[in-house]
XYZ file of N, CA and C in Angstrom:
357
model
N 192.841 -12.738 -34.565
C 192.477 -12.744 -35.954
C 193.094 -11.480 -36.589
N 193.929 -11.623 -37.666
C 194.494 -10.456 -38.254
C 193.442 -9.636 -38.958
N 193.566 -8.370 -38.852
C 192.574 -7.467 -39.468
C 192.969 -7.117 -40.854
N 192.056 -7.204 -41.810
C 192.326 -6.910 -43.187
C 192.156 -5.344 -43.352
N 193.142 -4.743 -43.964
C 193.194 -3.269 -44.091
C 192.045 -2.771 -44.974
N 191.578 -3.571 -45.854
C 190.526 -3.148 -46.886
C 189.145 -3.019 -46.232
N 188.966 -3.602 -45.080
C 187.627 -3.583 -44.456
C 187.567 -2.431 -43.412
N 186.397 -1.839 -43.314
C 186.252 -0.806 -42.314
C 185.986 -1.455 -40.933
N 186.140 -0.682 -39.859
C 186.097 -1.278 -38.527
C 184.765 -1.881 -38.190
N 183.630 -1.277 -38.552
C 182.303 -1.829 -38.219
C 182.129 -3.134 -38.890
N 182.569 -3.404 -40.128
C 182.404 -4.626 -40.797
C 183.188 -5.708 -40.109
N 184.390 -5.387 -39.687
C 185.313 -6.365 -39.025
C 184.696 -6.704 -37.623
N 184.251 -5.700 -36.876
C 183.661 -5.935 -35.568
C 182.492 -6.913 -35.658
N 181.644 -6.823 -36.696
C 180.492 -7.638 -36.808
C 180.847 -9.139 -36.837
N 181.963 -9.483 -37.415
C 182.351 -10.877 -37.522
C 182.549 -11.566 -36.155
N 182.838 -10.812 -35.082
C 183.117 -11.366 -33.800
C 181.786 -11.721 -33.065
N 180.703 -11.228 -33.516
C 179.424 -11.429 -32.851
C 178.545 -12.525 -33.465
N 178.962 -13.165 -34.557
C 178.140 -14.111 -35.282
C 177.862 -15.319 -34.287
N 178.783 -15.732 -33.492
C 178.589 -16.900 -32.642
C 177.713 -16.515 -31.394
N 177.428 -15.302 -31.274
C 176.617 -14.889 -30.013
C 175.157 -14.813 -30.353
N 174.680 -15.261 -31.531
C 173.281 -15.247 -31.820
C 172.556 -16.274 -30.889
N 171.407 -15.968 -30.442
C 170.634 -16.803 -29.538
C 170.126 -18.059 -30.355
N 170.350 -19.214 -29.703
C 169.839 -20.447 -30.321
C 168.504 -20.709 -29.618
N 167.496 -20.929 -30.421
C 166.131 -21.211 -29.892
C 166.006 -22.715 -29.686
N 166.324 -23.174 -28.482
C 166.283 -24.605 -28.223
C 164.895 -25.084 -27.836
N 164.680 -26.345 -27.953
C 163.352 -26.928 -27.555
C 163.194 -26.921 -26.039
N 162.058 -26.512 -25.597
C 161.786 -26.405 -24.177
C 160.931 -27.651 -23.821
N 161.418 -28.416 -22.777
C 160.731 -29.600 -22.337
C 160.547 -29.553 -20.792
N 159.588 -30.368 -20.332
C 159.442 -30.537 -18.894
C 160.563 -31.424 -18.385
N 161.180 -31.067 -17.287
C 162.307 -31.880 -16.728
C 162.139 -31.986 -15.188
N 162.403 -33.110 -14.652
C 162.367 -33.289 -13.214
C 163.833 -33.066 -12.751
N 163.982 -32.121 -11.794
C 165.329 -31.779 -11.306
C 165.473 -32.089 -9.815
N 166.619 -32.658 -9.488
C 166.967 -32.934 -8.086
C 168.130 -32.081 -7.667
N 168.001 -31.385 -6.547
C 169.059 -30.650 -6.030
C 169.377 -31.034 -4.580
N 170.583 -31.384 -4.263
C 170.968 -31.856 -2.935
C 171.597 -30.653 -2.206
N 171.203 -30.553 -0.954
C 171.693 -29.437 -0.133
C 171.935 -29.947 1.303
N 173.022 -29.507 1.905
C 173.281 -29.806 3.319
C 172.878 -28.647 4.242
N 172.041 -28.990 5.165
C 171.459 -27.938 6.065
C 172.065 -28.185 7.437
N 172.678 -27.190 8.042
C 173.223 -27.307 9.394
C 172.162 -26.747 10.380
N 171.786 -27.571 11.327
C 170.823 -27.106 12.338
C 171.266 -27.721 13.698
N 171.401 -26.855 14.712
C 171.683 -27.250 16.043
C 172.838 -28.285 16.143
N 173.933 -27.923 15.617
C 175.201 -28.732 15.663
C 175.087 -30.096 14.931
N 174.149 -30.180 13.995
C 174.112 -31.382 13.169
C 173.788 -31.013 11.762
N 174.212 -31.852 10.885
C 173.954 -31.624 9.451
C 172.904 -32.644 8.938
N 172.079 -32.149 8.039
C 171.067 -32.953 7.425
C 171.094 -32.677 5.959
N 171.027 -33.753 5.178
C 170.949 -33.630 3.724
C 169.551 -33.545 3.263
N 169.219 -32.500 2.515
C 167.904 -32.306 1.988
C 167.972 -32.412 0.438
N 167.060 -33.205 -0.143
C 166.962 -33.231 -1.545
C 165.657 -32.546 -2.063
N 165.877 -31.494 -2.843
C 164.766 -30.765 -3.341
C 164.381 -31.267 -4.746
N 163.145 -31.639 -4.935
C 162.677 -32.067 -6.224
C 161.722 -31.097 -6.843
N 162.003 -30.769 -8.129
C 161.081 -29.762 -8.746
C 160.924 -30.129 -10.214
N 159.766 -29.780 -10.801
C 159.552 -29.911 -12.198
C 159.754 -28.558 -12.852
N 160.570 -28.504 -13.850
C 160.970 -27.274 -14.493
C 160.748 -27.307 -15.973
N 160.405 -26.202 -16.574
C 160.442 -26.113 -18.066
C 161.944 -25.824 -18.330
N 162.555 -26.693 -19.077
C 164.036 -26.658 -19.201
C 164.517 -26.855 -20.659
N 165.795 -26.443 -20.774
C 166.453 -26.581 -22.093
C 167.704 -27.446 -21.846
N 167.961 -28.395 -22.737
C 169.105 -29.303 -22.623
C 170.108 -29.027 -23.653
N 171.423 -29.249 -23.360
C 172.430 -29.290 -24.342
C 173.392 -30.437 -24.115
N 173.803 -30.997 -25.184
C 174.625 -32.227 -25.147
C 176.109 -31.861 -25.235
N 176.926 -32.443 -24.333
C 178.405 -32.202 -24.393
C 179.082 -33.540 -24.645
N 180.068 -33.504 -25.472
C 180.869 -34.699 -25.785
C 182.287 -34.523 -25.330
N 182.839 -35.592 -24.700
C 184.263 -35.616 -24.321
C 184.908 -36.361 -25.565
N 185.753 -35.678 -26.194
C 186.472 -36.217 -27.330
C 187.917 -36.312 -27.154
N 188.589 -37.248 -27.887
C 190.028 -37.372 -27.854
C 190.537 -37.350 -29.271
N 191.511 -36.524 -29.515
C 192.128 -36.430 -30.843
C 193.692 -36.406 -30.603
N 194.362 -37.354 -31.206
C 195.832 -37.381 -31.051
C 196.373 -37.622 -32.445
N 197.391 -36.766 -32.747
C 198.110 -36.890 -34.049
C 199.626 -36.965 -33.734
N 200.388 -37.607 -34.595
C 201.758 -37.694 -34.430
C 202.490 -36.505 -35.087
N 203.795 -36.496 -35.030
C 204.591 -35.372 -35.525
C 204.382 -35.122 -37.024
N 204.009 -36.127 -37.768
C 203.656 -36.009 -39.219
C 202.222 -35.661 -39.486
N 201.495 -35.283 -38.428
C 200.081 -34.996 -38.558
C 199.185 -36.168 -39.020
N 199.678 -37.408 -38.724
C 198.880 -38.564 -38.974
C 198.014 -38.843 -37.678
N 196.764 -39.146 -37.931
C 195.832 -39.319 -36.877
C 196.150 -40.660 -36.135
N 196.449 -40.639 -34.856
C 196.641 -41.808 -34.082
C 195.411 -42.242 -33.448
N 194.642 -41.315 -32.848
C 193.353 -41.693 -32.273
C 192.443 -40.501 -32.436
N 191.193 -40.848 -32.769
C 190.076 -39.838 -32.821
C 188.850 -40.568 -32.396
N 188.388 -40.235 -31.133
C 187.213 -40.957 -30.602
C 186.425 -40.106 -29.670
N 185.260 -40.588 -29.388
C 184.389 -39.966 -28.362
C 184.558 -40.736 -27.088
N 184.930 -40.143 -26.014
C 185.147 -40.826 -24.762
C 184.022 -40.782 -23.783
N 182.986 -40.011 -24.090
C 181.810 -39.974 -23.181
C 180.910 -38.803 -23.502
N 179.853 -38.745 -22.830
C 178.848 -37.663 -23.059
C 178.152 -37.242 -21.773
N 177.703 -35.994 -21.746
C 176.920 -35.532 -20.599
C 175.893 -34.569 -21.153
N 174.869 -34.343 -20.389
C 173.802 -33.410 -20.738
C 173.677 -32.382 -19.642
N 173.637 -31.117 -20.031
C 173.466 -29.991 -19.088
C 172.062 -29.505 -19.272
N 171.361 -29.255 -18.249
C 169.987 -28.815 -18.314
C 169.892 -27.489 -17.505
N 169.222 -26.493 -18.143
C 168.994 -25.232 -17.402
C 167.548 -24.851 -17.521
N 167.091 -24.042 -16.579
C 165.674 -23.543 -16.665
C 165.536 -22.708 -17.876
N 164.399 -22.893 -18.560
C 164.103 -22.157 -19.765
C 163.938 -20.640 -19.464
N 163.551 -20.266 -18.292
C 163.355 -18.886 -17.932
C 164.625 -18.173 -17.601
N 165.780 -18.871 -17.553
C 167.054 -18.251 -17.210
C 168.062 -18.220 -18.333
N 168.770 -17.114 -18.391
C 169.920 -17.029 -19.374
C 171.146 -17.688 -18.799
N 171.225 -17.894 -17.489
C 172.338 -18.470 -16.823
C 172.248 -19.968 -16.817
N 173.386 -20.709 -16.915
C 173.294 -22.134 -16.905
C 174.431 -22.751 -16.084
N 175.109 -21.964 -15.281
C 176.180 -22.476 -14.467
C 175.792 -23.471 -13.483
N 176.356 -24.675 -13.534
C 176.000 -25.812 -12.655
C 176.438 -25.480 -11.206
N 177.722 -25.031 -11.120
C 178.240 -24.758 -9.698
C 177.544 -23.648 -9.046
N 177.027 -22.652 -9.858
C 176.343 -21.480 -9.319
C 174.874 -21.806 -8.991
N 174.436 -23.045 -9.310
C 173.092 -23.408 -8.985
C 172.046 -23.108 -10.029
N 172.480 -22.695 -11.214
C 171.532 -22.364 -12.248
C 171.220 -23.536 -13.135
N 172.060 -24.527 -13.223
C 171.928 -25.645 -14.111
C 172.087 -26.990 -13.414
N 171.769 -28.085 -14.125
C 171.856 -29.382 -13.620
C 172.560 -30.303 -14.575
N 173.243 -31.337 -14.061
C 173.877 -32.324 -14.933
C 172.869 -33.511 -15.089
N 172.910 -34.081 -16.269
C 172.030 -35.213 -16.501
C 172.833 -36.268 -17.179
N 172.346 -37.511 -17.095
C 173.006 -38.668 -17.804
C 172.382 -38.881 -19.120
N 173.209 -39.036 -20.117
C 172.757 -39.366 -21.453
C 172.560 -40.887 -21.573
N 171.407 -41.331 -21.901
C 171.286 -42.814 -22.108
C 171.776 -43.322 -23.415
N 173.020 -43.622 -23.462
C 173.644 -44.187 -24.663
C 174.392 -45.448 -24.283
N 174.493 -46.357 -25.226
C 175.231 -47.611 -24.955
C 176.629 -47.415 -25.564
N 177.520 -48.347 -25.289
C 178.923 -48.274 -25.713
C 179.033 -48.261 -27.288
N 178.073 -48.869 -27.978
C 178.151 -48.868 -29.405
C 177.902 -47.468 -30.013
N 177.275 -46.628 -29.226
C 177.084 -45.205 -29.763
C 178.333 -44.366 -29.686
N 179.270 -44.766 -28.835
C 180.522 -44.025 -28.718
C 181.513 -44.574 -29.620
N 181.498 -44.068 -30.829
C 182.334 -44.639 -31.880
C 183.815 -44.222 -31.735
N 184.648 -45.182 -32.126
C 186.095 -44.923 -32.099
C 186.613 -45.096 -33.482
N 187.391 -44.134 -33.959
C 188.011 -44.235 -35.329
C 189.500 -44.158 -35.154
N 190.166 -45.250 -35.396
C 191.630 -45.277 -35.267
C 192.265 -45.365 -36.627
N 193.513 -44.822 -36.776
C 194.218 -44.879 -38.040
C 194.585 -46.431 -38.291
N 194.320 -46.839 -39.480
C 194.611 -48.168 -39.916
C 195.861 -48.181 -40.809
N 196.610 -49.370 -40.759
C 197.657 -49.586 -41.659
C 198.751 -48.677 -41.398
């Protein structure tokens, strides 16, 4: 982002932190399943841990946007959705690090709207 010479440094620096404000999401009870492989005495066993957690959810959308060389929209659609759930007590939400969980969003195909350029 180019810096405007008329602004002092403190005012310009403040602009970068606007997106870092905490969002106070709704906390709900969630049932979480975590699968783990345990190695014991030269054999592996899969263990599923089930817990009830106070959790926060966020919705993610997979979107597709394609435009041609003249900036005309060729395709603009939602290709799918997922929900990430994290414990309300944690600031971390990384799924691979074990702090969050993936969830399925119950939507039907009619909810995933597709808008294509006509004519």
